[in-house]
Amino acid sequence: MFPPSLGVFENIRSYKNRQDGVFMRSTENIMLKGGVFADNQNQMNFEISQNIIVDGAKMIGRTGRFKEIVEAQDGALAHDEDLVGIQLHVRTADLLEMGSTIKNVEFQSFHQDYATRTKLFDVDSEGTRTWDGIFSFWSLMENIVVDDLSVTNPFDLRRTSASNHAGVYLVDYDSSLKPLGTSARTSSTIIADVDDVKAFCDLNGLCHRNSAQGYWYCRNTCLRTVIFAVDPTNAEGVVLEIVDTTDSSSRSFSYTGAFATEFLDNGSRDDVANADWNKYVSFAAALPAAGSYRARFKRGTETVWPTFVETVWGPALCEEGVAPDSVRLVQPDVPTSTCDELIRNGNMEDGTISPWLHAIGGGLSIEAREGRGKSMALADLDQSFAGSGMGQYVDTRCLTVGSVYLVRVWVRMEHSSGLDVLCRVADCGPKLKVRTVSDRNGLAGIGRPLEADKVPLATQLDGPLQSDWNLLSARVTVDEEWSNAMSVFIFVERGLTGKRLFIDDFT
């Protein structure tokens, strides 16, 4: 568990460490106040942590005495090594939390001649197994003092640029690290040298490129990230096109979606883990405040709707950041046929799992000759938890207030021996439920499990659980909660522990 309140550590001294002076991993709500950090390879290193505050620290890359000792011993620490002030990483544990706030910090003796690769702030890409490829370590610098910027690299974003993580940037709140000889009135942003984050910045007028270190410094520019999370079963070939409608040049960019694919130890895809109802395809756009934007999803030239769209805004790191109402998401008209039948592949006869997902653990498989009339059936054979289940997202465009739907699904349960489960009590066995998400920014961040707002549609079968197939049904009138929801997931909950669950003819 992360501590609920801020833990303050004052006046720490850490020096002459071979690697990190301070290392934090999977940590939250920590303040390092004051202190001196010197002669470490990384004075500080924050990894998968959030709400870390550094206030009033002094960092010395190489003290004179340390250099004398190392050089006298013909050591290697003074040369051909990274020399880093603060190493940041690309993600927090929770998308909605700040990564770090670094203020009133003084840097001394990080000159380029002390080591081959020196920098005050380094962003590590953490390789390819990062939370769905999207940057979320939101970081802000304020009142940073450097003894000599002419011989010091303030930033290094080369690794993130090479790995092509989406939307990597840092905010210089008071522009205290602006390039020498330039001026800035407001906050500025350091952006990775990658197309997606450069797309809407004024590269010619406000931005200064440091190609050697993989970044641009954009004066008087404040970025904020918006993330659109969509149905992973309906996102193949889909891009997010954003157009700046206030710019006479009509700047635009097409963003590709990111998905945190899970793999087994043998290197093959983990189909069970990848079919979890809390996994999404996510599209991230870092946008400056100066624009007014139109966003739409496209497959080829056609505007499409990927079943649902959950919108999440990253923290506003400066007052002049883009407002949520500056981005308009286009929702295309829905074909009548789409709303006549909300459930896709309800009889499993195409032989594929998609668009079905498992809820709260479990595993999905298509079982031949296990369905009604020896047809195909969708099965969860592996999970013993009573609250797990199988379901799918429905097209939110169809959920208008007052619409009436009859939801029907046939279910069968087996013991591990293959014998059917019988139950004399009417409410024993599978249940039909729905999960609605109305405000992601008020709930868990994308990438964390979300178990909120599970509402029963039918708490019992139409009769006691019998051998063979049993009907589970509910008549539903769409209310404002459903109509206003960003996503709606309908599923069959197992209801019993340690039993196999089969479903067929879900309509």
Coordinates of C-alpha atoms in Angstrom, one line a residue:
M1 CA 0.0 0.0 0.0
F2 CA 1.2 3.5 -0.8
P3 CA 1.2 5.9 2.2
P4 CA -2.0 8.1 2.2
S5 CA -0.2 11.2 3.3
L6 CA 3.1 12.9 2.3
G7 CA 6.2 11.4 4.0
V8 CA 8.9 14.0 4.4
F9 CA 12.6 13.2 4.6
E10 CA 14.8 16.2 5.5
N11 CA 18.4 17.0 4.9
I12 CA 19.6 13.6 3.5
R13 CA 23.2 13.3 2.5
S14 CA 24.1 10.7 0.0
Y15 CA 27.5 10.5 -1.8
K16 CA 30.0 8.4 -3.5
N17 CA 27.6 5.6 -4.5
R18 CA 28.5 3.6 -7.5
Q19 CA 25.0 4.0 -9.0
D20 CA 22.1 5.8 -7.2
G21 CA 22.3 8.2 -4.4
V22 CA 18.5 7.8 -3.8
F23 CA 16.5 5.1 -5.6
M24 CA 12.7 4.9 -5.4
R25 CA 10.6 2.2 -7.0
S26 CA 6.9 1.6 -6.6
T27 CA 6.7 4.5 -4.1
E28 CA 4.2 7.3 -3.6
N29 CA 3.8 10.5 -1.6
I30 CA 7.4 11.2 -0.7
M31 CA 9.1 14.5 -0.2
L32 CA 12.9 14.9 -0.1
K33 CA 13.4 18.3 1.5
G34 CA 16.9 19.9 1.5
G35 CA 19.9 17.6 1.5
V36 CA 23.1 17.2 -0.5
F37 CA 23.7 14.5 -3.1
A38 CA 27.1 14.2 -4.6
D39 CA 29.5 12.0 -6.6
N40 CA 26.9 9.4 -7.4
Q41 CA 26.3 8.1 -10.9
N42 CA 22.6 9.1 -10.6
Q43 CA 22.0 11.5 -7.7
M44 CA 18.3 10.4 -7.7
N45 CA 16.4 7.7 -9.6
F46 CA 12.6 7.4 -9.6
E47 CA 11.0 4.4 -11.2
I48 CA 7.3 3.5 -11.4
S49 CA 6.7 6.0 -8.6
Q50 CA 4.3 8.9 -8.2
N51 CA 3.8 12.1 -6.3
I52 CA 7.6 12.5 -5.6
I53 CA 8.6 16.0 -4.5
V54 CA 12.2 17.2 -4.4
D55 CA 12.5 20.6 -2.7
G56 CA 15.6 22.6 -1.9
A57 CA 18.2 19.9 -2.6
K58 CA 21.7 20.5 -3.7
M59 CA 23.3 18.2 -6.3
I60 CA 26.9 18.0 -7.1
G61 CA 28.0 15.9 -10.1
R62 CA 31.7 15.7 -9.2
T63 CA 33.3 17.4 -6.2
G64 CA 36.8 18.5 -6.5
R65 CA 38.1 16.1 -3.9
F66 CA 36.4 13.1 -5.5
K67 CA 37.8 13.9 -8.9
E68 CA 41.3 14.1 -7.4
I69 CA 40.9 10.7 -5.7
V70 CA 39.5 8.9 -8.7
E71 CA 42.1 10.3 -11.1
A72 CA 44.9 9.5 -8.7
Q73 CA 43.7 5.9 -8.6
D74 CA 43.2 5.8 -12.4
G75 CA 39.6 5.1 -11.8
A76 CA 36.7 5.1 -14.3
L77 CA 34.0 7.0 -12.5
A78 CA 35.1 10.4 -13.7
H79 CA 35.2 9.4 -17.4
D80 CA 33.2 7.3 -19.9
E81 CA 30.2 7.0 -17.6
D82 CA 26.7 8.5 -17.3
L83 CA 26.6 11.3 -14.8
V84 CA 23.0 12.1 -14.0
G85 CA 21.2 14.5 -11.7
I86 CA 17.8 13.0 -11.6
Q87 CA 16.7 10.0 -13.7
L88 CA 13.0 9.8 -14.4
H89 CA 11.1 6.9 -16.0
V90 CA 8.2 6.8 -18.4
R91 CA 5.3 5.7 -16.2
T92 CA 3.6 6.0 -12.8
A93 CA 1.6 3.2 -11.2
D94 CA -1.6 5.3 -11.7
L95 CA -2.1 7.3 -14.9
L96 CA -3.9 10.1 -13.1
E97 CA -1.1 10.9 -10.6
M98 CA 1.9 13.2 -10.9
G99 CA 5.3 11.7 -11.4
S100 CA 7.5 14.2 -9.8
T101 CA 7.7 17.9 -8.8
I102 CA 11.3 19.2 -8.6
K103 CA 11.8 22.8 -7.3
N104 CA 14.4 25.0 -5.7
V105 CA 17.1 22.6 -6.7
E106 CA 20.7 23.7 -7.3
F107 CA 23.0 21.7 -9.7
Q108 CA 26.8 22.1 -9.6
S109 CA 29.6 20.5 -11.5
F110 CA 27.7 18.5 -14.1
H111 CA 30.1 19.7 -16.8
Q112 CA 30.4 17.7 -19.9
D113 CA 34.2 17.1 -19.4
Y114 CA 33.5 15.2 -16.2
A115 CA 31.9 12.2 -18.0
T116 CA 31.1 11.3 -21.5
R117 CA 27.3 11.5 -20.9
T118 CA 26.2 14.1 -18.4
K119 CA 22.7 15.5 -17.9
L120 CA 20.7 17.0 -15.2
F121 CA 17.5 15.2 -16.1
D122 CA 17.4 11.8 -17.9
V123 CA 14.3 10.0 -19.0
D124 CA 14.7 6.2 -19.2
S125 CA 12.5 4.3 -21.6
E126 CA 12.4 1.1 -19.4
G127 CA 12.5 -1.0 -22.5
T128 CA 9.5 -2.3 -24.4
R129 CA 7.5 -3.9 -21.6
T130 CA 6.1 -0.6 -20.4
W131 CA 2.5 0.2 -19.6
D132 CA 1.0 0.2 -23.1
G133 CA 3.7 2.4 -24.6
I134 CA 2.3 5.7 -23.3
F135 CA 4.2 8.2 -21.2
S136 CA 2.6 9.0 -17.8
F137 CA 5.5 10.2 -15.5
W138 CA 4.2 13.8 -15.5
S139 CA 7.0 15.9 -14.1
L140 CA 7.4 19.6 -13.4
M141 CA 10.6 21.6 -12.7
E142 CA 10.6 25.1 -11.0
N143 CA 13.3 27.4 -9.9
I144 CA 16.2 25.2 -11.0
V145 CA 19.6 26.8 -10.6
V146 CA 22.6 25.6 -12.6
D147 CA 26.2 26.8 -12.1
D148 CA 27.0 26.9 -15.8
L149 CA 24.5 26.0 -18.5
S150 CA 27.0 26.6 -21.2
V151 CA 28.9 23.4 -20.4
T152 CA 26.0 21.4 -19.0
N153 CA 23.3 19.2 -20.7
P154 CA 20.1 19.9 -18.9
F155 CA 18.0 17.1 -20.5
D156 CA 18.5 13.8 -22.3
L157 CA 15.5 12.2 -24.0
R158 CA 17.3 10.1 -26.5
R159 CA 16.2 6.7 -25.1
T160 CA 12.5 7.7 -25.2
S161 CA 12.9 9.0 -28.7
A162 CA 14.5 5.8 -29.9
S163 CA 11.9 3.7 -28.3
N164 CA 9.1 5.8 -29.7
H165 CA 7.0 6.1 -26.6
A166 CA 4.0 8.3 -27.1
G167 CA 3.8 11.8 -25.7
V168 CA 7.1 12.2 -23.7
Y169 CA 7.5 15.7 -22.3
L170 CA 8.6 17.6 -19.1
V171 CA 7.3 21.0 -18.0
D172 CA 9.7 23.8 -17.0
Y173 CA 7.2 25.8 -15.0
D174 CA 9.1 29.0 -14.8
S175 CA 11.3 28.5 -17.8
S176 CA 14.4 28.5 -15.5
L177 CA 16.2 26.1 -17.8
K178 CA 15.5 27.9 -21.1
P179 CA 18.3 27.9 -23.6
L180 CA 20.9 30.6 -23.2
G181 CA 20.1 33.8 -25.0
T182 CA 16.3 33.2 -25.2
S183 CA 13.4 34.6 -23.2
A184 CA 10.1 33.2 -22.0
R185 CA 7.1 34.8 -20.5
T186 CA 5.3 31.7 -19.2
S187 CA 5.8 28.0 -18.7
S188 CA 7.8 26.0 -21.3
T189 CA 7.9 22.3 -22.2
I190 CA 10.7 19.9 -23.1
I191 CA 9.5 17.5 -25.7
A192 CA 11.0 14.3 -27.1
D193 CA 12.2 14.4 -30.7
V194 CA 9.2 12.2 -31.8
D195 CA 6.5 13.1 -34.4
D196 CA 3.5 12.6 -32.1
V197 CA 4.5 15.1 -29.5
K198 CA 5.9 17.6 -32.0
A199 CA 2.8 17.6 -34.1
F200 CA 1.1 20.7 -32.7
C201 CA 4.1 22.6 -31.3
D202 CA 5.4 25.8 -33.0
L203 CA 8.8 24.2 -33.9
N204 CA 9.9 27.1 -36.0
G205 CA 8.8 30.0 -33.8
L206 CA 9.1 28.8 -30.2
C207 CA 11.1 25.6 -30.1
H208 CA 14.9 25.0 -30.0
R209 CA 16.2 21.6 -31.0
N210 CA 19.0 19.7 -29.3
S211 CA 19.4 16.8 -31.7
A212 CA 22.4 15.4 -29.8
Q213 CA 20.2 14.9 -26.7
G214 CA 17.0 14.0 -28.4
Y215 CA 14.7 16.8 -27.4
W216 CA 13.2 20.2 -28.3
Y217 CA 12.8 23.1 -25.7
C218 CA 9.6 24.9 -26.6
R219 CA 9.3 28.3 -24.9
N220 CA 5.9 29.7 -23.8
T221 CA 4.4 26.3 -24.5
C222 CA 2.3 24.2 -22.0
L223 CA 1.3 20.6 -23.0
R224 CA -1.4 18.4 -21.5
T225 CA -2.1 14.9 -22.5
V226 CA -5.5 13.5 -23.3
I227 CA -5.9 9.7 -23.6
F228 CA -8.8 7.9 -25.4
A229 CA -9.2 4.3 -24.4
V230 CA -11.3 2.1 -26.7
D231 CA -12.5 -1.5 -27.1
P232 CA -9.5 -3.7 -27.8
T233 CA -11.7 -6.1 -29.9
N234 CA -12.8 -3.3 -32.3
A235 CA -9.6 -1.3 -32.8
E236 CA -7.8 -3.2 -35.6
G237 CA -6.7 -0.7 -38.3
V238 CA -8.1 2.3 -36.3
V239 CA -6.2 5.5 -35.9
L240 CA -7.1 8.7 -34.0
E241 CA -6.9 11.8 -36.2
I242 CA -6.7 15.1 -34.4
V243 CA -6.9 18.4 -36.4
D244 CA -6.2 21.9 -35.0
T245 CA -9.2 23.8 -36.3
T246 CA -7.8 27.2 -35.2
D247 CA -4.6 27.0 -37.2
S248 CA -4.7 28.3 -40.7
S249 CA -2.4 25.5 -41.8
S250 CA -4.8 22.9 -40.3
R251 CA -2.1 21.0 -38.5
S252 CA -3.2 17.4 -38.0
F253 CA -1.7 14.1 -36.8
S254 CA -2.9 10.5 -36.9
Y255 CA -2.1 8.6 -33.7
T256 CA -1.8 4.9 -33.5
G257 CA -3.2 3.0 -30.6
A258 CA -1.0 1.3 -27.9
F259 CA -1.8 -2.0 -26.2
A260 CA 0.1 -3.6 -23.3
T261 CA 0.4 -7.1 -24.8
E262 CA 1.2 -9.8 -22.3
F263 CA 3.5 -12.7 -23.2
L264 CA 4.1 -16.2 -21.7
D265 CA 7.5 -17.3 -20.5
N266 CA 8.0 -19.1 -23.9
G267 CA 7.6 -15.8 -25.7
S268 CA 4.1 -16.5 -27.2
R269 CA 1.2 -14.2 -26.6
D270 CA -0.8 -14.7 -23.4
D271 CA -4.3 -14.9 -24.8
V272 CA -5.9 -15.2 -21.4
A273 CA -4.2 -12.1 -20.0
N274 CA -4.8 -10.1 -23.2
A275 CA -8.5 -10.7 -23.1
D276 CA -9.0 -9.0 -19.7
W277 CA -11.9 -6.5 -19.5
N278 CA -9.6 -3.9 -18.0
K279 CA -7.2 -3.8 -20.9
Y280 CA -7.7 -1.3 -23.6
V281 CA -6.2 0.1 -26.8
S282 CA -5.2 3.6 -25.9
F283 CA -4.5 6.7 -28.0
A284 CA -2.5 9.5 -26.4
A285 CA -2.2 13.1 -27.7
A286 CA -0.1 15.8 -26.0
L287 CA -1.7 19.1 -27.0
P288 CA -0.7 22.7 -26.4
A289 CA -3.2 25.2 -25.0
A290 CA -3.2 27.5 -28.1
G291 CA -5.4 25.2 -30.2
S292 CA -9.0 24.1 -30.6
Y293 CA -9.1 20.5 -31.7
R294 CA -11.3 18.0 -33.6
A295 CA -10.7 14.3 -32.9
R296 CA -12.2 11.4 -34.8
F297 CA -11.4 7.7 -35.2
K298 CA -10.7 6.4 -38.7
R299 CA -10.3 3.1 -40.4
G300 CA -8.9 4.0 -43.8
T301 CA -10.9 7.1 -44.9
E302 CA -14.0 6.1 -43.0
T303 CA -14.9 7.7 -39.6
V304 CA -15.7 4.9 -37.2
W305 CA -16.7 4.4 -33.6
P306 CA -14.7 1.7 -31.7
T307 CA -17.7 0.5 -29.6
F308 CA -16.9 3.0 -26.8
V309 CA -14.4 5.7 -25.9
E310 CA -13.2 6.4 -22.3
T311 CA -11.5 9.8 -22.0
V312 CA -8.8 10.5 -19.5
W313 CA -6.9 13.7 -19.0
G314 CA -3.4 13.8 -17.5
P315 CA -2.7 16.4 -14.8
A316 CA -2.7 20.1 -15.7
L317 CA 1.0 21.0 -15.1
C318 CA 0.6 24.7 -15.7
E319 CA -2.2 27.2 -15.6
E320 CA -2.2 27.8 -19.3
G321 CA -2.8 24.2 -20.3
V322 CA -5.4 23.0 -22.8
A323 CA -9.0 22.8 -21.4
P324 CA -11.0 19.6 -21.9
D325 CA -13.7 21.5 -23.8
S326 CA -11.1 22.5 -26.4
V327 CA -11.2 19.0 -27.8
R328 CA -14.3 17.8 -29.7
L329 CA -14.6 14.1 -30.3
V330 CA -16.7 13.3 -33.5
Q331 CA -19.2 10.5 -32.9
P332 CA -20.5 9.2 -36.3
D333 CA -24.1 8.2 -36.8
V334 CA -24.9 4.6 -35.8
P335 CA -26.5 2.2 -38.4
T336 CA -29.9 0.9 -37.3
S337 CA -28.7 -2.6 -37.7
T338 CA -26.0 -2.1 -35.1
C339 CA -28.6 -1.2 -32.4
D340 CA -31.1 -3.9 -33.4
E341 CA -28.6 -6.4 -32.0
L342 CA -26.1 -5.1 -29.4
I343 CA -24.3 -8.4 -28.9
R344 CA -21.7 -9.4 -31.5
N345 CA -20.8 -13.1 -32.2
G346 CA -23.5 -14.1 -29.7
N347 CA -23.7 -17.7 -31.0
M348 CA -19.9 -18.2 -31.3
E349 CA -20.3 -19.7 -34.8
D350 CA -17.4 -17.8 -36.4
G351 CA -15.1 -19.9 -34.1
T352 CA -13.3 -16.9 -32.6
I353 CA -13.2 -15.4 -29.1
S354 CA -13.5 -11.8 -30.2
P355 CA -15.3 -9.6 -29.1
W356 CA -15.6 -11.6 -25.8
L357 CA -13.5 -10.7 -22.8
H358 CA -13.2 -12.2 -19.3
A359 CA -14.2 -10.3 -16.2
I360 CA -12.2 -10.5 -13.0
G361 CA -9.8 -13.3 -14.1
G362 CA -10.6 -16.5 -15.8
G363 CA -9.9 -17.7 -19.3
L364 CA -11.9 -17.9 -22.5
S365 CA -12.1 -20.6 -25.1
I366 CA -14.4 -21.6 -28.0
E367 CA -15.5 -25.2 -27.5
A368 CA -16.8 -27.1 -30.5
R369 CA -20.0 -29.2 -30.0
E370 CA -20.5 -27.9 -26.5
G371 CA -23.1 -25.4 -27.4
R372 CA -26.9 -25.8 -27.8
G373 CA -27.6 -28.5 -30.4
K374 CA -23.9 -29.5 -30.5
S375 CA -22.9 -26.0 -31.8
M376 CA -20.1 -23.8 -30.7
A377 CA -20.0 -22.4 -27.1
L378 CA -18.0 -19.9 -25.2
A379 CA -16.4 -21.4 -22.2
D380 CA -14.5 -20.5 -19.1
L381 CA -12.9 -23.7 -17.9
D382 CA -10.1 -22.5 -15.7
Q383 CA -11.3 -20.0 -13.1
S384 CA -12.7 -21.0 -9.7
F385 CA -13.7 -17.5 -8.5
A386 CA -17.4 -17.1 -8.2
G387 CA -17.3 -13.4 -9.2
S388 CA -15.5 -14.0 -12.6
G389 CA -17.4 -14.2 -15.8
M390 CA -17.5 -13.5 -19.6
G391 CA -19.0 -10.6 -21.6
Q392 CA -18.4 -7.8 -24.0
Y393 CA -18.7 -4.1 -24.5
V394 CA -21.7 -2.7 -26.3
D395 CA -21.9 0.2 -28.7
T396 CA -22.6 3.3 -26.6
R397 CA -24.2 5.1 -29.4
C398 CA -27.2 2.8 -29.2
L399 CA -27.9 3.5 -25.5
T400 CA -30.4 6.3 -25.8
V401 CA -32.7 7.0 -22.9
G402 CA -35.9 5.0 -23.1
S403 CA -34.6 2.4 -25.4
V404 CA -35.7 -1.1 -24.4
Y405 CA -33.6 -4.3 -24.8
L406 CA -34.4 -7.9 -24.0
V407 CA -31.2 -9.5 -22.9
R408 CA -31.1 -13.3 -23.2
V409 CA -28.3 -15.8 -22.8
W410 CA -28.3 -19.6 -22.4
V411 CA -25.9 -20.9 -19.7
R412 CA -24.7 -24.3 -18.6
M413 CA -22.4 -25.3 -15.7
E414 CA -20.3 -28.4 -15.1
H415 CA -18.2 -29.9 -12.3
S416 CA -14.6 -30.5 -13.2
S417 CA -15.7 -34.1 -13.7
G418 CA -17.9 -33.1 -16.6
L419 CA -21.2 -33.7 -14.8
D420 CA -23.8 -30.9 -15.0
V421 CA -24.3 -28.7 -11.9
L422 CA -27.8 -28.9 -10.5
C423 CA -29.3 -26.4 -8.0
R424 CA -32.7 -26.4 -6.5
V425 CA -32.6 -22.8 -5.3
A426 CA -33.6 -20.2 -7.9
D427 CA -30.8 -17.7 -7.2
C428 CA -28.1 -20.3 -7.3
G429 CA -25.7 -20.1 -10.3
P430 CA -24.9 -17.6 -13.0
K431 CA -26.1 -14.0 -12.9
L432 CA -26.4 -11.4 -15.7
K433 CA -24.6 -8.1 -14.8
V434 CA -23.5 -4.8 -16.3
R435 CA -20.6 -2.5 -15.5
T436 CA -20.8 1.2 -16.5
V437 CA -18.0 3.7 -16.4
S438 CA -19.1 7.3 -16.3
D439 CA -15.9 9.2 -15.3
R440 CA -12.5 7.7 -15.6
N441 CA -10.8 10.7 -14.0
G442 CA -12.9 10.2 -10.9
L443 CA -12.2 6.4 -10.7
A444 CA -9.1 4.3 -11.3
G445 CA -6.7 5.2 -14.0
I446 CA -6.5 3.2 -17.2
G447 CA -4.1 0.3 -16.6
R448 CA -5.4 -0.4 -13.1
P449 CA -8.3 -2.8 -12.3
L450 CA -11.7 -1.1 -12.2
E451 CA -14.4 -2.9 -10.3
A452 CA -16.9 -0.1 -9.8
D453 CA -20.5 0.1 -10.7
K454 CA -21.3 -3.5 -11.3
V455 CA -25.1 -3.7 -11.3
P456 CA -27.2 -6.9 -11.6
L457 CA -29.5 -7.1 -14.5
A458 CA -30.9 -10.6 -13.6
T459 CA -29.9 -12.0 -10.2
Q460 CA -31.4 -15.4 -10.9
L461 CA -32.2 -17.8 -13.8
D462 CA -35.7 -18.1 -15.2
G463 CA -35.9 -21.3 -13.1
P464 CA -33.6 -23.4 -10.8
L465 CA -30.3 -24.5 -12.4
Q466 CA -31.0 -27.7 -14.2
S467 CA -28.9 -30.1 -16.3
D468 CA -28.1 -29.0 -19.8
W469 CA -29.0 -25.4 -20.8
N470 CA -30.7 -22.8 -18.7
L471 CA -32.1 -19.4 -19.8
L472 CA -31.0 -16.2 -18.1
S473 CA -32.9 -13.1 -19.3
A474 CA -33.7 -9.5 -18.4
R475 CA -35.7 -6.7 -19.9
V476 CA -33.8 -3.5 -19.7
T477 CA -34.9 0.1 -20.2
V478 CA -31.9 2.4 -20.9
D479 CA -31.7 5.2 -18.2
E480 CA -29.6 8.3 -18.0
E481 CA -26.8 6.4 -16.2
W482 CA -26.4 4.0 -19.1
S483 CA -26.9 6.7 -21.7
N484 CA -24.2 9.0 -20.2
A485 CA -21.7 6.2 -19.6
M486 CA -18.4 6.2 -21.5
S487 CA -18.5 2.4 -21.6
V488 CA -21.0 -0.4 -20.8
F489 CA -19.9 -4.0 -20.3
I490 CA -22.5 -6.7 -20.1
F491 CA -21.4 -10.1 -18.8
V492 CA -22.4 -13.4 -17.2
E493 CA -21.0 -13.8 -13.7
R494 CA -20.3 -17.4 -12.7
G495 CA -22.0 -17.2 -9.3
L496 CA -20.5 -20.5 -8.1
T497 CA -17.0 -21.5 -7.1
G498 CA -15.0 -24.1 -8.9
K499 CA -17.4 -24.8 -11.7
R500 CA -17.0 -24.6 -15.5
L501 CA -19.2 -22.1 -17.3
F502 CA -20.5 -22.3 -20.9
I503 CA -22.6 -19.7 -22.6
D504 CA -24.4 -19.7 -26.0
D505 CA -26.9 -17.7 -28.1
F506 CA -26.3 -14.4 -26.2
T507 CA -28.7 -11.8 -27.7

